């Protein structure tokens, strides 16, 4: 008898009248809100405008959900298109089944579209939202707990997960809670990215690349522990190969980006307070004169100067002379009078 274990919920959905409230969906929604909230704080701290992260997320989140579902359906197609299966189940996202690889790939496409519409550089945006995505994954993994899925090999550890459902080929028992391992790993990745970004001033997409590399490292060993059905290549689960390939790409980007574009972007969003062009415009406005007003002032000064030159100079009356020269003049006049 197990003295300590992690219990599974008796059911993953509650009904508010005819409306189903699914634990899996709530975990995804909460994770999205956390990612947008933290991403907005980081974006504003980098000099961007409030609300830009949410505006771009309107594009990124739907694309990410579609991408995550597509990856899951494609890599586990037999669950939906094999004999005896209903292909309509492929659209039932609330029952679980979102591949993070597809979610990040297609979500990045949606974010690129949104960033382009806002005139924002995609690498800077990716750096801002990177730790928030990691925390969103950590929260989203608890949706697997509600669905009693994604557990590992059988174990008798005190933190074993007690599976009680027998649906979908499950065997009730005590297993490694791989969903919990990945959730804790994602929390660590999020804090790692925040620390590294502050310590090394990561820019040009390197904070996002660090998040990807760190996540892939943990996902590879956690994937080995899972016992759910998966495709294998050379005896290794498909997601392990995916993690290895994506890890190598992320590390390569980190190295090349640091060499070619060291440092961090000075301006992340045109027209934001930290944009030099915006600062110059605000300084000109603070001087109290617009360019047109300055021209008017110069014109008025020129007119006043011209009018001043046009006025005639006053004629001054001759002043009476004094002194020795004046006395000599009077004497000469008197002498000439005597002679005449």
Short mmCIF file of C-alpha atoms in Angstrom, two decimals:
data_model
loop_
_atom_site.label_atom_id
_atom_site.label_comp_id
_atom_site.label_asym_id
_atom_site.label_seq_id
_atom_site.Cartn_x
_atom_site.Cartn_y
_atom_site.Cartn_z
CA UNK A 1 0.00 0.00 0.00
CA UNK A 2 1.34 3.42 -0.97
CA UNK A 3 1.59 5.77 2.01
CA UNK A 4 2.21 8.88 -0.11
CA UNK A 5 1.43 9.68 -3.72
CA UNK A 6 0.00 12.35 -5.99
CA UNK A 7 -3.72 11.70 -6.45
CA UNK A 8 -5.35 12.13 -9.85
CA UNK A 9 -8.61 14.07 -10.11
CA UNK A 10 -11.66 11.87 -10.32
CA UNK A 11 -12.68 13.77 -13.46
CA UNK A 12 -11.22 16.51 -15.61
CA UNK A 13 -14.43 18.38 -16.39
CA UNK A 14 -17.13 20.10 -14.35
CA UNK A 15 -20.47 21.26 -15.72
CA UNK A 16 -21.94 24.68 -15.08
CA UNK A 17 -25.40 23.79 -16.32
CA UNK A 18 -24.88 22.75 -19.95
CA UNK A 19 -21.47 24.46 -20.11
CA UNK A 20 -18.45 22.13 -19.60
CA UNK A 21 -15.54 23.56 -17.61
CA UNK A 22 -12.48 21.53 -18.54
CA UNK A 23 -9.34 21.57 -16.44
CA UNK A 24 -7.11 21.12 -19.49
CA UNK A 25 -8.57 24.19 -21.21
CA UNK A 26 -8.29 26.30 -18.05
CA UNK A 27 -4.59 25.45 -17.70
CA UNK A 28 -3.94 26.50 -21.30
CA UNK A 29 -5.86 29.77 -20.87
CA UNK A 30 -4.12 30.66 -17.60
CA UNK A 31 -0.76 29.90 -19.18
CA UNK A 32 -1.50 32.25 -22.10
CA UNK A 33 -2.46 35.08 -19.73
CA UNK A 34 0.74 34.62 -17.71
CA UNK A 35 2.87 34.64 -20.86
CA UNK A 36 1.23 37.84 -22.17
CA UNK A 37 1.40 39.58 -18.77
CA UNK A 38 5.09 38.83 -18.22
CA UNK A 39 5.94 39.48 -21.86
CA UNK A 40 4.31 42.91 -21.66
CA UNK A 41 6.33 43.83 -18.54
CA UNK A 42 9.56 42.79 -20.21
CA UNK A 43 8.66 44.56 -23.45
CA UNK A 44 7.93 47.86 -21.69
CA UNK A 45 11.17 47.51 -19.70
CA UNK A 46 13.03 47.19 -23.02
CA UNK A 47 11.46 50.45 -24.24
CA UNK A 48 8.39 49.15 -26.07
CA UNK A 49 4.81 50.33 -25.83
CA UNK A 50 2.28 48.75 -23.44
CA UNK A 51 -0.21 46.56 -25.27
CA UNK A 52 2.07 45.60 -28.15
CA UNK A 53 2.66 42.09 -26.77
CA UNK A 54 -1.08 41.46 -26.43
CA UNK A 55 -1.76 42.78 -29.94
CA UNK A 56 0.79 40.40 -31.44
CA UNK A 57 -0.43 37.54 -29.21
CA UNK A 58 -3.83 37.84 -30.90
CA UNK A 59 -2.07 36.41 -33.95
CA UNK A 60 0.39 34.10 -32.21
CA UNK A 61 -1.98 32.21 -29.89
CA UNK A 62 -4.48 30.93 -32.49
CA UNK A 63 -1.64 29.96 -34.82
CA UNK A 64 0.08 28.20 -31.92
CA UNK A 65 -3.02 26.20 -30.97
CA UNK A 66 -3.52 25.08 -34.57
CA UNK A 67 0.17 24.21 -34.93
CA UNK A 68 0.25 22.26 -31.69
CA UNK A 69 -2.80 20.25 -32.67
CA UNK A 70 -1.51 19.59 -36.18
CA UNK A 71 1.79 18.26 -34.85
CA UNK A 72 0.01 15.93 -32.46
CA UNK A 73 -2.46 14.65 -35.06
CA UNK A 74 0.26 14.11 -37.69
CA UNK A 75 2.66 12.30 -35.36
CA UNK A 76 -0.15 10.22 -33.78
CA UNK A 77 -2.40 9.86 -36.80
CA UNK A 78 -3.33 6.29 -35.91
CA UNK A 79 -5.35 7.63 -32.96
CA UNK A 80 -7.71 9.35 -35.36
CA UNK A 81 -7.51 7.72 -38.79
CA UNK A 82 -6.93 4.03 -38.12
CA UNK A 83 -9.80 1.49 -38.38
CA UNK A 84 -12.33 1.88 -35.59
CA UNK A 85 -11.30 5.49 -34.87
CA UNK A 86 -13.38 8.61 -35.49
CA UNK A 87 -11.48 11.29 -37.42
CA UNK A 88 -13.73 13.95 -35.87
CA UNK A 89 -11.82 13.41 -32.60
CA UNK A 90 -8.87 15.18 -34.23
CA UNK A 91 -10.68 18.47 -33.59
CA UNK A 92 -11.34 17.81 -29.91
CA UNK A 93 -8.50 19.89 -28.52
CA UNK A 94 -10.05 19.94 -25.04
CA UNK A 95 -9.36 16.22 -24.67
CA UNK A 96 -5.62 16.86 -24.77
CA UNK A 97 -3.01 16.54 -27.44
CA UNK A 98 -0.97 19.66 -28.24
CA UNK A 99 2.58 19.20 -29.54
CA UNK A 100 4.83 21.99 -28.28
CA UNK A 101 7.01 21.75 -31.38
CA UNK A 102 4.12 22.58 -33.70
CA UNK A 103 2.77 25.20 -31.29
CA UNK A 104 6.07 27.11 -31.21
CA UNK A 105 6.67 26.79 -34.97
CA UNK A 106 3.25 27.96 -36.15
CA UNK A 107 2.89 30.35 -33.22
CA UNK A 108 6.12 32.01 -34.35
CA UNK A 109 4.59 32.44 -37.81
CA UNK A 110 1.55 34.14 -36.29
CA UNK A 111 3.78 36.34 -34.13
CA UNK A 112 5.82 37.32 -37.20
CA UNK A 113 2.65 38.44 -38.97
CA UNK A 114 1.54 40.46 -35.95
CA UNK A 115 5.01 41.96 -35.44
CA UNK A 116 5.24 42.95 -39.08
CA UNK A 117 1.89 44.73 -38.86
CA UNK A 118 3.15 46.69 -35.84
CA UNK A 119 6.56 47.42 -37.35
CA UNK A 120 8.29 45.48 -34.57
CA UNK A 121 11.44 43.38 -34.98
CA UNK A 122 10.57 39.73 -34.42
CA UNK A 123 13.80 38.78 -32.53
CA UNK A 124 13.24 41.49 -29.92
CA UNK A 125 9.65 40.38 -29.41
CA UNK A 126 10.74 36.74 -29.07
CA UNK A 127 13.26 37.70 -26.39
CA UNK A 128 10.58 39.52 -24.40
CA UNK A 129 8.09 36.64 -24.37
CA UNK A 130 10.57 33.74 -23.99
CA UNK A 131 10.40 33.23 -20.18
CA UNK A 132 6.63 33.76 -20.23
CA UNK A 133 6.27 30.93 -22.73
CA UNK A 134 8.26 28.66 -20.42
CA UNK A 135 5.98 29.50 -17.49
CA UNK A 136 2.92 28.99 -19.70
CA UNK A 137 4.18 25.50 -20.55
CA UNK A 138 4.67 24.78 -16.85
CA UNK A 139 1.04 25.71 -16.16
CA UNK A 140 -0.27 23.95 -19.25
CA UNK A 141 1.30 20.63 -18.23
CA UNK A 142 -1.11 20.46 -15.31
CA UNK A 143 -3.83 20.01 -17.89
CA UNK A 144 -2.32 16.56 -18.47
CA UNK A 145 -2.83 15.84 -14.78
CA UNK A 146 -6.55 16.59 -15.15
CA UNK A 147 -6.69 14.18 -18.10
CA UNK A 148 -4.57 11.49 -16.37
CA UNK A 149 -2.04 11.37 -19.21
CA UNK A 150 1.67 11.73 -19.93
CA UNK A 151 3.04 9.67 -17.06
CA UNK A 152 6.17 7.52 -16.93
CA UNK A 153 7.20 4.08 -15.79
CA UNK A 154 5.79 2.47 -12.70
CA UNK A 155 7.40 3.60 -9.45
CA UNK A 156 6.99 3.38 -5.69
CA UNK A 157 8.50 6.78 -4.91
CA UNK A 158 6.56 9.00 -2.47
CA UNK A 159 5.68 11.40 -5.27
CA UNK A 160 4.31 8.70 -7.57
CA UNK A 161 1.23 9.63 -9.60
CA UNK A 162 -1.81 7.49 -8.88
CA UNK A 163 -3.62 6.71 -12.14
CA UNK A 164 -7.19 5.56 -11.54
CA UNK A 165 -8.66 5.68 -15.06
CA UNK A 166 -8.68 2.65 -17.36
CA UNK A 167 -9.84 4.50 -20.47
CA UNK A 168 -7.70 4.52 -23.61
CA UNK A 169 -5.67 1.50 -22.57
CA UNK A 170 -4.55 2.95 -19.22
CA UNK A 171 -3.65 0.54 -16.45
CA UNK A 172 -4.41 1.90 -12.95
CA UNK A 173 -1.35 2.08 -10.77
CA UNK A 174 1.47 4.31 -9.55
CA UNK A 175 3.74 5.97 -12.10
CA UNK A 176 6.39 8.65 -12.52
CA UNK A 177 4.59 12.02 -12.84
CA UNK A 178 6.44 13.13 -15.98
CA UNK A 179 3.97 15.97 -16.41
CA UNK A 180 5.20 17.31 -13.05
CA UNK A 181 8.85 16.83 -13.97
CA UNK A 182 8.38 18.82 -17.15
CA UNK A 183 6.38 21.51 -15.36
CA UNK A 184 9.14 22.04 -12.79
CA UNK A 185 11.77 22.00 -15.54
CA UNK A 186 9.91 24.72 -17.44
CA UNK A 187 9.75 26.89 -14.33
CA UNK A 188 13.53 26.55 -14.01
CA UNK A 189 13.99 27.41 -17.70
CA UNK A 190 11.91 30.56 -17.28
CA UNK A 191 13.99 31.80 -14.36
CA UNK A 192 17.20 30.84 -16.18
CA UNK A 193 16.27 33.01 -19.16
CA UNK A 194 15.35 35.96 -16.91
CA UNK A 195 18.66 35.70 -15.05
CA UNK A 196 20.79 35.29 -18.19
CA UNK A 197 19.02 38.15 -19.92
CA UNK A 198 19.77 40.50 -17.04
CA UNK A 199 23.32 39.25 -16.58
CA UNK A 200 24.44 39.20 -20.24
CA UNK A 201 22.01 41.68 -21.86
CA UNK A 202 20.83 39.15 -24.43
CA UNK A 203 19.38 40.55 -27.61
CA UNK A 204 18.56 39.79 -31.26
CA UNK A 205 16.68 36.59 -30.35
CA UNK A 206 19.32 35.04 -28.11
CA UNK A 207 17.09 34.95 -25.00
CA UNK A 208 14.53 32.99 -26.99
CA UNK A 209 17.24 30.67 -28.32
CA UNK A 210 18.41 30.02 -24.76
CA UNK A 211 14.86 29.13 -23.76
CA UNK A 212 14.59 26.68 -26.67
CA UNK A 213 17.95 25.03 -25.93
CA UNK A 214 17.27 24.70 -22.20
CA UNK A 215 13.78 23.30 -22.74
CA UNK A 216 15.02 20.73 -25.26
CA UNK A 217 17.64 19.52 -22.78
CA UNK A 218 15.00 18.67 -20.20
CA UNK A 219 12.45 17.38 -22.71
CA UNK A 220 14.92 14.81 -24.04
CA UNK A 221 15.43 12.99 -20.73
CA UNK A 222 11.81 13.36 -19.63
CA UNK A 223 10.64 11.89 -22.95
CA UNK A 224 12.66 8.73 -22.21
CA UNK A 225 10.57 8.14 -19.08
CA UNK A 226 7.16 8.28 -20.78
CA UNK A 227 5.28 5.09 -21.54
CA UNK A 228 2.57 6.42 -23.84
CA UNK A 229 2.59 5.20 -27.44
CA UNK A 230 4.93 7.06 -29.79
CA UNK A 231 6.71 6.58 -33.09
CA UNK A 232 10.34 5.48 -32.88
CA UNK A 233 13.33 6.11 -35.17
CA UNK A 234 16.30 3.79 -34.64
CA UNK A 235 14.72 2.71 -31.38
CA UNK A 236 14.44 6.27 -30.04
CA UNK A 237 11.18 8.16 -29.58
CA UNK A 238 10.42 10.73 -32.26
CA UNK A 239 10.19 13.61 -29.79
CA UNK A 240 13.69 12.82 -28.50
CA UNK A 241 15.08 13.20 -32.02
CA UNK A 242 13.11 16.43 -32.42
CA UNK A 243 14.51 17.77 -29.15
CA UNK A 244 18.09 16.97 -30.21
CA UNK A 245 17.74 18.62 -33.63
CA UNK A 246 16.03 21.75 -32.25
CA UNK A 247 18.64 21.98 -29.46
CA UNK A 248 21.49 21.99 -31.99
CA UNK A 249 19.75 24.66 -34.09
CA UNK A 250 19.19 26.86 -31.03
CA UNK A 251 22.82 26.60 -29.87
CA UNK A 252 24.07 27.32 -33.39
CA UNK A 253 21.93 30.44 -33.52
CA UNK A 254 23.20 31.56 -30.11
CA UNK A 255 26.84 31.31 -31.21
CA UNK A 256 26.45 32.89 -34.64
CA UNK A 257 24.18 35.68 -33.41
CA UNK A 258 26.59 36.62 -30.62
CA UNK A 259 29.42 36.93 -33.15
CA UNK A 260 27.57 38.82 -35.85
CA UNK A 261 25.29 41.05 -33.76
CA UNK A 262 26.66 41.43 -30.22
CA UNK A 263 24.80 43.47 -27.67
CA UNK A 264 21.13 44.31 -27.57
CA UNK A 265 18.76 46.34 -29.75
CA UNK A 266 18.76 50.04 -28.87
CA UNK A 267 15.19 50.51 -30.11
CA UNK A 268 12.62 47.70 -30.08
CA UNK A 269 9.57 49.57 -31.33
CA UNK A 270 9.33 52.62 -33.65
CA UNK A 271 7.66 55.59 -32.00
CA UNK A 272 8.20 54.26 -28.46
CA UNK A 273 9.62 56.58 -25.76
CA UNK A 274 13.14 55.13 -26.21
CA UNK A 275 13.14 55.78 -29.97
CA UNK A 276 15.72 58.58 -30.67
CA UNK A 277 13.55 60.05 -33.43
CA UNK A 278 10.63 60.32 -31.05
CA UNK A 279 12.86 61.94 -28.41
CA UNK A 280 14.07 64.61 -30.87
CA UNK A 281 10.51 65.46 -31.84
CA UNK A 282 9.50 65.78 -28.21
CA UNK A 283 12.51 68.02 -27.48
CA UNK A 284 11.60 70.33 -30.34
CA UNK A 285 8.06 70.60 -29.03
CA UNK A 286 9.38 71.44 -25.57
CA UNK A 287 11.28 74.46 -26.96
CA UNK A 288 7.92 76.17 -27.49
CA UNK A 289 8.31 76.87 -31.22
CA UNK A 290 7.43 74.86 -34.26
CA UNK A 291 9.39 75.23 -37.46
CA UNK A 292 6.64 77.38 -38.99
CA UNK A 293 6.57 79.63 -35.92
CA UNK A 294 10.34 80.09 -36.16
CA UNK A 295 10.04 81.18 -39.80
CA UNK A 296 7.31 83.70 -38.91
CA UNK A 297 9.50 85.17 -36.18
CA UNK A 298 12.42 85.63 -38.60
CA UNK A 299 10.14 87.28 -41.17
CA UNK A 300 8.79 89.75 -38.59
CA UNK A 301 12.31 90.67 -37.53
CA UNK A 302 13.35 91.31 -41.15
CA UNK A 303 10.34 93.58 -41.73
CA UNK A 304 11.08 95.62 -38.62
CA UNK A 305 14.72 96.07 -39.65
CA UNK A 306 13.72 97.22 -43.14
CA UNK A 307 11.21 99.74 -41.79
CA UNK A 308 13.81 101.16 -39.44
CA UNK A 309 16.27 101.76 -42.31
CA UNK A 310 13.60 103.48 -44.45
CA UNK A 311 12.90 106.29 -41.90
CA UNK A 312 14.73 109.69 -42.73
CA UNK A 313 17.39 110.82 -40.32
CA UNK A 314 16.57 114.11 -38.46
CA UNK A 315 18.52 117.28 -39.56
CA UNK A 316 20.46 118.83 -36.68
CA UNK A 317 20.93 122.64 -36.31
CA UNK A 318 24.47 123.96 -36.24
CA UNK A 319 25.73 124.47 -32.77
CA UNK A 320 27.28 127.74 -31.67
CA UNK A 321 31.03 127.59 -31.66
CA UNK A 322 32.97 128.59 -28.63
CA UNK A 323 36.52 128.84 -27.64
CA UNK A 324 39.56 130.55 -29.19
CA UNK A 325 38.60 129.73 -32.76
CA UNK A 326 35.20 131.40 -32.37
CA UNK A 327 36.78 134.53 -30.84
CA UNK A 328 39.22 134.75 -33.75
CA UNK A 329 36.37 134.63 -36.21
CA UNK A 330 34.54 137.51 -34.49
CA UNK A 331 37.67 139.63 -34.51
CA UNK A 332 38.23 139.10 -38.25
CA UNK A 333 34.66 140.15 -38.95
CA UNK A 334 35.07 143.35 -36.96
CA UNK A 335 38.29 144.26 -38.78
CA UNK A 336 36.71 143.74 -42.18
CA UNK A 337 33.83 145.99 -41.12
CA UNK A 338 36.22 148.80 -40.22
CA UNK A 339 37.99 148.50 -43.55
CA UNK A 340 34.77 148.71 -45.48
#
